[in-house]
Amino acid sequence: MTELTNKKISEIRDGLKAKEFSAVELTSAYIEEIEKAEPLNAYVFKTPQQAMEMAKASDQRIAKGEAGPLEGVPLGIKDLYATRGVHTQACSHILDGFKPEYESHVTSNLFGDGAVMLGKLNMDEFAMGSSNESSYYGNVVNPWRRSGSSDDLVPGGSSGGSAAAVAAHICAGATATDTGGSIRQPAAFTGTVGIKPTYGRVSRWGIVAFASSLDQAGPITRDVRDAAIMLGSMAGHDPMDTTCVDAPVPDYEAALTGDIDGLRVGIPKEYHMDGMSGEIEALWDQGKEWLKSRGAKIVDVSLPHTKYALPAYYIVAPAEASSNLARYDGVRYGLRVNGSDIAEMYENTRAEGFGDEVKRRIMIGTYVLSAGYYDAYYAKAQKVRSLIKNDFDEAFKDVDVILTPTTPSAAFAPGEITDPVEMYLNDIFTVTLNMAGLPGISIPAALDAKGLPLALQLIGKPFDEETLLKTAHVMELEAGFTARPERWW
Amino acid sequence: MSVDQKTVKKIAHLARIRVDDEDVPRLRDELNSILKWVEMLSEVDTDNVEPMTSAVQTSMKKRPDVVTLGGHPELIVANAPASEDNFFMVPKVVE
């Protein structure tokens, strides 16, 4: 049934409408494929029964002519999203057994539009990681391997399960979240498309919080059109999230006109990093040529505070995380490890429930917020953040979008990076957008000499996802990236 | 700035995470390597720069002061490791 699972979301929509297949047939095909893909460890909890019921309901709505925009589309949901009555544990031991009594705003939107849930996807614990090696449920394996090699590679993180599942065609699209690059970096490592919308475009309500001023939800999909379709359903006002803007959601798919004549594309000189691979440099140049050949104008821009974004992020994000994760205390949900008194119960629960990376970040965050250090660290980082935002505001006076690589390298092997700071450098090109609240999209653009996907990133003005998607669509057409991982699972 | 073993223990206690003595030197080194790296920020002149308070400039939203969701204590405690009569149960706090 791989024929059915090869269909993109746009093709599913057309095929269901034309009655070429049913939603039940499509979902069954996915359930079969998921069973065969165990070695990828992309799903931490499968919901085949619920999926079949949702697919049956989709077929009934299609028969009545009441199909929604995502009718019958089988999706994987990142474990960070609250799904009513279904495993929601942020892939942490500390949320053992947690089944929310409510549904996240985003999944409500998606299911309200007819989407089918196949299950919950693996991720780095509490979305902290760039390689999906910190999940309580074990590593996710990238469907891609180096040519001629049978060694595992990481899928990136934190949305590694989402990216691997989309690349392996064991879901038609997936929800993901991005705090420092967690949508775009795994998309780059797996040859998929990932968009992080503007902060405030999508409601965070019902998504387990990591760093509230940086977190934003978005989709990972097989192509730009599918990203436009999914984002259109996920976005929108929600009174439950006060940072979510009350602005109409444009028809993103209609923005994919293929016309970027006269578009001004900025190239930030600070993104030429020491030690960046020659292949990435060459691909970046190629990206400029692709857009130029379609009438875009290339403009050099400067983002002078770029190199400070990552260290500032590693103050702001852990600070906010230490505060957000204070709620996991063994009282209200999840794991409890008893102690001789309540304080010991808290300490034992959190010692056993959190993994090493999460503990490290909570401790950094606790330290930088502790008495006497707030101004030196947190206030300083928030000032640097203003400077980063100003850099972008200045650049966007002269350009409509900015083009950069997504990551400094292709996917690496598990265990290859053990130094925390070296791991953090994976997000060097993506984290600036979170700091400034800007939208960004990663588009697969080429294979490297070892046969692994490489990607380019486009950065947009706040709430201008339309221009971003339009440009990404043209880039996709020019790049003509159709490679698929060779099936070994 | 860097942290010593005593500070690591203090941070761990503030964060309510039990840390075994043998793990303290490793944690100290990891925290110091991160703190050393973020020290790069001291190069940046931030005099007269306002700290960023929101990623997107919007005015604070207000809503009528009414109960929008409530009256379901059983749902609130449904996931608790221990509860009784819709109350969370914890070890004795007062002797």
XYZ file of C-alpha atoms in Angstrom:
584
model
C 0.000 0.000 0.000
C 3.030 2.279 -0.266
C 1.316 3.859 -3.268
C -1.168 5.508 -0.915
C 1.418 6.527 1.652
C 3.434 8.235 -1.082
C 0.703 10.817 -1.552
C 1.282 14.324 -0.276
C -1.414 16.139 1.703
C -2.509 18.077 -1.398
C -2.774 14.809 -3.349
C -4.729 13.144 -0.535
C -7.192 16.011 -0.617
C -7.656 15.688 -4.362
C -7.751 11.871 -4.305
C -10.373 11.696 -1.564
C -12.503 14.268 -3.340
C -12.305 12.269 -6.585
C -13.123 9.077 -4.616
C -9.933 7.361 -5.868
C -9.522 5.872 -2.383
C -11.180 6.219 1.000
C -9.872 7.760 4.204
C -10.124 4.316 5.834
C -7.967 2.740 3.091
C -5.426 5.516 3.454
C -5.213 5.279 7.246
C -4.950 1.461 7.098
C -2.036 1.825 4.692
C -0.265 4.126 7.140
C -0.910 1.841 10.108
C 0.688 -1.008 8.137
C 3.718 1.123 7.255
C 4.143 2.301 10.849
C 4.310 -1.316 12.024
C 7.174 -1.982 9.603
C 9.077 1.122 10.678
C 9.796 0.125 14.297
C 13.600 0.468 13.837
C 13.167 4.229 13.359
C 11.573 4.581 16.831
C 9.633 7.587 15.553
C 6.383 6.861 17.392
C 6.307 6.586 21.182
C 2.587 5.843 21.285
C 0.430 4.597 18.419
C -3.312 5.158 18.215
C -4.435 2.832 15.382
C -7.930 2.262 16.758
C -8.615 5.955 17.228
C -7.134 6.610 13.775
C -9.519 4.138 12.143
C -12.516 5.693 13.914
C -11.435 9.158 12.822
C -10.934 7.916 9.240
C -14.422 6.348 9.202
C -15.887 9.652 10.372
C -13.918 11.396 7.602
C -15.377 9.075 4.966
C -18.868 9.838 6.275
C -18.260 13.584 6.093
C -16.844 13.247 2.569
C -19.943 11.279 1.517
C -22.140 14.068 2.881
C -20.087 16.728 1.111
C -18.888 18.152 4.421
C -15.147 17.537 4.036
C -12.837 19.859 5.980
C -9.567 21.274 4.629
C -7.562 18.358 6.102
C -10.232 15.694 5.803
C -8.835 12.192 6.190
C -5.195 13.338 6.313
C -3.230 11.015 8.648
C -0.906 13.023 10.889
C 1.675 12.266 13.547
C 1.535 14.483 16.636
C 4.658 15.478 18.577
C 4.463 14.159 22.150
C 4.632 17.780 23.394
C 1.018 18.444 22.315
C -1.770 17.648 24.771
C -4.137 15.134 23.214
C -7.185 14.321 25.307
C -6.967 10.935 26.970
C -3.823 10.008 25.017
C -0.158 9.663 26.118
C 1.320 13.200 26.439
C 4.650 13.045 28.221
C 7.067 15.377 26.377
C 9.109 12.146 26.143
C 10.078 12.576 29.799
C 10.019 10.020 32.594
C 8.624 12.686 34.924
C 5.298 12.746 33.045
C 4.812 8.983 33.297
C 1.214 8.032 32.671
C 0.009 11.593 31.983
C -3.168 11.672 29.916
C -4.503 15.218 29.598
C -8.166 15.986 30.174
C -8.019 18.569 27.405
C -6.896 19.002 23.807
C -4.284 21.520 22.630
C -5.592 24.383 20.510
C -3.534 23.252 17.507
C -4.677 19.623 17.551
C -8.287 20.794 18.083
C -7.921 22.885 14.927
C -6.371 20.029 12.940
C -8.902 17.401 14.030
C -11.721 19.935 13.575
C -10.549 20.278 9.970
C -10.809 16.484 9.520
C -7.239 15.301 10.204
C -6.650 11.785 11.558
C -4.213 11.104 14.434
C -1.872 8.123 13.904
C -0.051 8.505 17.220
C 2.416 10.506 19.295
C 5.889 11.194 17.975
C 9.234 10.877 19.707
C 11.262 13.993 20.574
C 14.064 15.212 22.798
C 12.922 15.336 26.427
C 10.947 18.573 26.947
C 12.144 19.630 23.454
C 15.686 20.138 24.767
C 18.132 18.786 22.242
C 19.356 18.896 18.667
C 19.783 15.181 17.963
C 16.849 13.351 19.559
C 19.243 11.540 21.890
C 17.627 12.841 25.095
C 14.215 11.153 24.827
C 13.199 8.855 27.687
C 11.942 6.545 24.934
C 15.278 6.184 23.211
C 16.895 7.727 20.148
C 15.023 8.319 16.928
C 16.925 6.970 13.924
C 17.167 9.055 10.758
C 15.718 7.215 7.731
C 18.672 8.637 5.779
C 22.062 6.921 5.845
C 25.374 7.874 4.266
C 25.737 6.219 0.833
C 26.923 2.659 1.165
C 26.794 2.785 4.978
C 24.500 0.966 7.378
C 25.388 3.182 10.349
C 22.643 5.105 12.125
C 22.443 8.884 11.950
C 20.493 11.279 14.170
C 17.366 12.916 12.703
C 18.104 16.220 14.456
C 15.999 17.578 17.257
C 13.993 18.280 19.107
C 11.250 17.348 16.620
C 13.273 14.323 15.459
C 10.347 11.908 15.544
C 8.226 14.312 13.483
C 10.942 14.789 10.859
C 11.857 11.089 10.642
C 8.188 10.064 10.352
C 7.525 12.548 7.542
C 10.714 11.519 5.691
C 9.886 7.800 6.049
C 6.277 8.345 4.890
C 4.811 6.947 8.103
C 2.594 10.017 8.399
C 1.433 12.490 5.741
C 2.578 15.425 7.875
C 3.464 16.071 11.486
C 3.129 18.717 14.142
C 6.368 19.997 15.629
C 7.595 22.866 17.810
C 10.563 25.202 17.537
C 12.243 27.021 20.452
C 15.745 27.426 18.961
C 15.545 25.461 15.703
C 13.623 22.336 16.680
C 11.463 22.343 13.533
C 13.974 23.585 10.969
C 17.114 21.664 12.008
C 15.459 18.186 11.969
C 13.698 19.120 8.710
C 17.138 19.924 7.255
C 18.586 16.609 8.472
C 15.781 14.559 6.912
C 15.075 16.256 3.577
C 11.696 17.596 4.713
C 10.105 21.055 4.880
C 9.714 22.713 8.284
C 8.235 26.123 9.024
C 8.447 28.015 12.295
C 5.791 30.719 12.143
C 6.046 34.185 13.689
C 5.817 34.139 17.486
C 2.104 34.594 18.218
C 0.821 33.169 14.919
C -0.059 29.795 16.445
C -1.508 29.233 19.910
C 0.779 27.603 22.463
C -2.162 26.523 24.623
C -1.948 22.826 25.421
C 1.659 22.512 24.281
C 4.021 21.544 27.108
C 5.995 24.734 27.800
C 9.785 24.855 27.439
C 10.728 28.561 27.021
C 7.515 30.527 26.693
C 8.914 33.626 24.950
C 10.567 31.460 22.272
C 8.311 28.411 21.767
C 6.259 28.300 18.585
C 4.372 25.457 16.915
C 4.541 24.601 13.238
C 4.327 21.695 10.790
C 6.909 19.406 9.206
C 5.776 18.243 5.766
C 7.014 16.744 2.490
C 6.725 19.950 0.492
C 5.983 23.648 0.753
C 2.364 23.330 -0.404
C 1.643 20.848 2.379
C 3.292 23.228 4.864
C 0.978 26.015 3.670
C -2.074 23.758 4.035
C -1.161 22.554 7.526
C -0.144 25.978 8.805
C -3.464 27.394 7.618
C -5.230 24.942 9.900
C -2.862 25.258 12.884
C -2.751 29.076 12.983
C -5.367 31.387 14.359
C -6.510 33.325 17.361
C -6.957 31.641 20.722
C -8.101 33.534 23.799
C -6.374 30.891 25.954
C -2.931 32.141 24.831
C -2.579 35.880 25.447
C 0.497 36.032 23.200
C -1.471 34.610 20.270
C -2.436 37.428 17.900
C -5.970 38.176 16.886
C -5.345 38.551 13.164
C -7.025 36.737 10.267
C -5.188 33.701 8.856
C -4.394 34.293 5.178
C -4.934 31.618 2.536
C -1.322 30.447 2.549
C -1.757 28.070 -0.355
C -2.997 30.943 -2.524
C 0.324 32.695 -1.834
C 2.201 30.016 -3.828
C 2.035 31.892 -7.112
C 5.535 31.065 -8.333
C 6.087 34.763 -8.977
C 8.977 36.376 -7.099
C 9.891 38.909 -9.769
C 11.475 41.935 -8.087
C 11.656 40.276 -4.656
C 14.602 41.526 -2.590
C 16.557 38.711 -0.947
C 19.048 39.562 1.794
C 22.312 37.689 2.334
C 23.696 38.296 5.825
C 27.488 38.317 5.743
C 27.716 37.241 9.400
C 26.320 33.819 8.509
C 29.607 32.866 6.846
C 30.959 30.920 9.798
C 34.493 29.676 10.291
C 34.664 25.974 9.665
C 31.418 25.817 7.721
C 31.578 23.088 5.098
C 32.404 24.080 1.533
C 29.351 22.163 0.390
C 27.069 24.361 2.506
C 28.745 27.512 1.162
C 28.298 26.267 -2.402
C 24.657 25.405 -1.779
C 24.017 28.866 -0.354
C 25.472 30.396 -3.555
C 23.337 28.047 -5.602
C 20.270 29.203 -3.656
C 21.012 32.816 -4.586
C 21.298 31.816 -8.251
C 17.992 29.947 -8.161
C 16.136 32.969 -6.815
C 17.978 35.371 -9.142
C 17.018 33.260 -12.151
C 13.367 33.861 -11.184
C 13.718 37.622 -11.027
C 14.748 38.180 -7.402
C 17.329 40.800 -6.498
C 20.164 39.775 -4.160
C 21.090 42.365 -1.523
C 23.929 42.122 0.998
C 22.752 42.805 4.526
C 24.422 42.857 7.923
C 23.178 41.295 11.152
C 26.088 42.314 13.398
C 24.899 40.659 16.621
C 24.437 37.194 15.085
C 27.199 35.500 17.052
C 25.698 36.609 20.357
C 22.304 35.038 19.679
C 23.265 31.540 20.780
C 24.915 32.455 24.104
C 22.012 34.824 24.872
C 19.613 32.002 24.030
C 21.387 29.706 26.482
C 20.576 32.162 29.238
C 16.998 33.044 28.253
C 15.807 29.523 27.363
C 17.142 27.739 30.479
C 15.887 30.601 32.694
C 12.376 30.243 31.321
C 12.633 26.452 31.395
C 13.681 26.389 35.048
C 10.553 28.360 35.843
C 8.198 26.375 33.556
C 9.476 23.003 34.734
C 9.044 23.896 38.412
C 5.541 22.426 38.117
C 6.884 18.863 37.869
C 7.034 18.118 41.560
C 5.351 14.748 41.968
C 2.120 16.295 43.242
C -0.206 17.049 40.348
C 0.747 14.600 37.631
C 3.264 12.047 36.509
C 5.988 10.412 38.486
C 6.294 10.576 42.284
C 9.315 9.234 44.138
C 8.690 9.287 47.881
C 11.016 10.780 50.455
C 11.043 11.307 54.208
C 9.305 14.697 53.857
C 7.777 16.808 51.086
C 11.038 18.565 50.132
C 12.806 15.235 49.776
C 9.873 13.939 47.744
C 10.276 16.888 45.332
C 14.028 16.374 45.075
C 13.823 12.625 44.579
C 11.040 12.924 42.002
C 12.910 15.502 39.966
C 16.247 13.666 40.263
C 14.745 10.475 38.889
C 12.215 12.050 36.506
C 14.425 14.431 34.528
C 17.223 13.381 32.192
C 20.735 14.870 32.237
C 20.217 17.592 29.619
C 17.005 18.803 31.264
C 18.674 18.893 34.689
C 21.615 20.803 33.236
C 19.333 23.438 31.765
C 17.188 23.753 34.884
C 20.339 24.290 36.931
C 21.756 26.893 34.546
C 18.389 28.637 34.552
C 18.127 28.519 38.334
C 21.627 29.958 38.653
C 21.155 32.855 36.206
C 17.876 33.831 37.886
C 19.237 33.503 41.436
C 19.709 36.514 43.677
C 22.603 38.708 42.593
C 22.983 37.227 39.108
C 19.764 38.313 37.397
C 21.159 41.541 35.923
C 24.480 40.040 34.883
C 22.819 37.214 32.977
C 19.113 37.398 32.268
C 18.742 41.177 31.917
C 21.933 41.303 29.838
C 20.687 38.532 27.547
C 17.334 40.258 27.065
C 19.185 43.454 26.085
C 21.256 41.514 23.565
C 17.988 40.125 22.299
C 16.757 43.667 21.611
C 19.918 44.292 19.601
C 19.364 41.113 17.574
C 15.798 42.195 16.842
C 17.044 45.664 15.819
C 19.499 44.057 13.397
C 16.616 42.315 11.652
C 14.397 45.430 11.699
C 17.186 47.342 9.944
C 17.811 44.586 7.398
C 14.125 44.277 6.576
C 14.054 47.931 5.538
C 16.003 46.857 2.451
C 14.853 43.279 1.819
C 11.698 41.145 1.792
C 13.270 37.837 2.882
C 16.677 36.662 4.053
C 18.419 33.536 2.740
C 20.834 31.462 4.865
C 21.810 27.826 5.309
C 19.641 25.991 7.887
C 22.468 24.107 9.608
C 26.277 24.190 9.511
C 26.433 20.470 8.595
C 24.421 17.443 7.483
C 23.114 14.808 9.928
C 25.758 13.309 12.259
C 26.026 9.998 14.087
C 24.568 9.321 17.533
C 27.225 9.796 20.210
C 29.364 11.871 17.846
C 28.745 15.128 19.732
C 29.018 14.822 23.522
C 30.086 18.338 24.515
C 26.910 20.358 25.357
C 28.231 23.606 23.876
C 29.264 21.889 20.633
C 25.761 20.398 20.403
C 24.217 23.854 20.940
C 26.152 25.163 17.880
C 23.817 23.135 15.655
C 21.250 25.887 16.150
C 23.565 28.744 15.210
C 21.596 29.746 12.067
C 18.138 29.008 13.429
C 18.162 30.430 16.953
C 18.360 34.103 15.892
C 14.786 33.896 14.562
C 13.395 32.634 17.849
C 15.198 35.408 19.693
C 13.590 37.977 17.371
C 10.226 36.189 17.054
C 10.532 35.937 13.259
C 9.165 33.243 10.918
C 11.539 30.896 9.096
C 11.319 27.902 6.814
C 13.795 25.158 5.953
C 13.687 23.748 2.430
C 15.632 20.650 1.325
C 17.895 21.770 -1.494
C 20.528 19.149 -2.363
C 22.377 16.011 -1.302
C 25.938 16.262 -0.032
C 28.823 14.108 -1.294
C 27.811 11.380 1.180
C 24.232 11.343 -0.071
C 22.685 13.235 2.852
C 20.176 16.089 2.550
C 21.265 19.707 2.993
C 18.859 22.586 3.393
C 18.480 26.330 3.021
C 16.570 28.611 5.364
C 14.453 31.616 4.470
C 13.662 34.214 7.119
C 10.605 36.461 6.814
C 9.205 39.643 8.284
C 6.861 39.242 11.255
C 3.522 37.765 10.155
C 4.600 37.664 6.514
C 4.442 33.882 6.185
C 2.898 34.418 2.747
C 6.061 35.902 1.220
C 8.100 33.292 3.038
C 6.049 30.402 1.630
C 5.923 31.943 -1.840
C 9.713 32.251 -1.943
C 10.192 28.780 -0.451
C 7.904 27.360 -3.120
C 9.999 28.921 -5.894
C 13.161 27.625 -4.220
C 11.612 24.166 -4.121
C 10.726 24.312 -7.817
C 14.250 25.408 -8.717
C 16.014 22.916 -6.428
C 13.899 20.036 -7.716
C 14.778 17.971 -4.636
C 13.037 14.624 -5.043
C 15.518 12.282 -3.348
C 14.142 9.775 -0.850
C 16.012 7.746 1.745
C 16.721 4.225 0.572
C 14.387 1.964 2.499
C 16.333 -0.211 4.966
C 13.747 -0.586 7.736
C 31.975 33.937 36.647
C 32.199 30.308 37.604
C 30.625 28.016 40.159
C 32.286 25.840 42.804
C 31.027 22.583 44.278
C 29.234 24.336 47.102
C 27.353 26.559 44.640
C 26.402 23.531 42.520
C 24.812 21.948 45.593
C 23.035 25.172 46.439
C 21.647 25.532 42.874
C 20.524 21.903 42.911
C 18.696 22.492 46.163
C 17.064 25.683 44.838
C 15.980 23.703 41.761
C 14.746 20.864 44.016
C 16.848 18.268 42.258
C 18.693 15.722 44.412
C 22.325 15.548 43.326
C 24.606 12.807 44.595
C 28.005 13.955 45.866
C 29.896 11.977 43.242
C 28.052 13.853 40.449
C 28.913 17.319 41.763
C 32.363 17.699 40.115
C 30.983 16.672 36.710
C 28.043 19.089 37.009
C 30.383 21.875 38.128
C 32.531 21.374 35.027
C 29.525 21.250 32.687
C 27.936 24.362 34.172
C 31.250 26.212 34.076
C 31.836 25.371 30.445
C 28.418 26.810 29.574
C 28.922 29.875 31.794
C 32.347 30.497 30.273
C 30.859 30.348 26.805
C 28.014 32.800 27.552
C 30.565 35.239 28.992
C 31.049 36.281 25.351
C 28.048 38.564 25.934
C 30.144 40.907 28.065
C 31.743 42.129 24.801
C 28.418 43.645 23.787
C 27.746 47.235 24.738
C 24.222 47.221 26.142
C 24.254 50.640 27.798
C 21.053 52.464 26.878
C 19.494 49.292 25.453
C 16.090 48.274 26.750
C 15.709 44.570 27.529
C 13.310 42.824 25.177
C 10.089 41.989 26.968
C 8.015 40.546 24.159
C 8.875 39.090 20.794
C 5.990 40.888 19.143
C 4.810 44.341 20.174
C 1.211 44.012 21.281
C -0.814 45.607 24.009
C -1.855 43.430 26.908
C -5.096 41.645 26.114
C -7.859 41.847 28.639
C -10.908 39.694 29.078
C -14.001 39.922 31.265
C -13.318 38.625 34.780
C -15.571 35.581 34.548
C -15.112 31.855 34.982
C -14.550 30.392 31.516
C -13.662 26.877 32.537
C -14.235 25.511 35.978
C -16.264 23.323 38.262
C -14.394 20.125 37.392
C -12.108 19.338 40.326
C -12.175 15.639 39.419
C -10.521 16.447 36.084
C -7.892 18.580 37.817
C -6.802 15.728 40.091
C -7.344 12.954 37.519
C -3.600 12.642 36.825
C -2.364 13.066 40.392
C -0.148 10.302 41.798
C -2.239 10.519 44.993
C -5.560 12.271 45.626
C -8.531 12.013 47.946
C -11.900 13.783 47.730
C -10.576 15.902 44.830
C -7.593 17.100 46.862
C -3.949 16.447 46.000
C -2.290 14.254 48.626
C 1.268 15.029 49.760
C 3.481 13.800 52.616
C 2.759 15.464 55.955
C 4.040 19.072 55.945
C 3.065 20.177 59.460
C 3.976 18.128 62.519
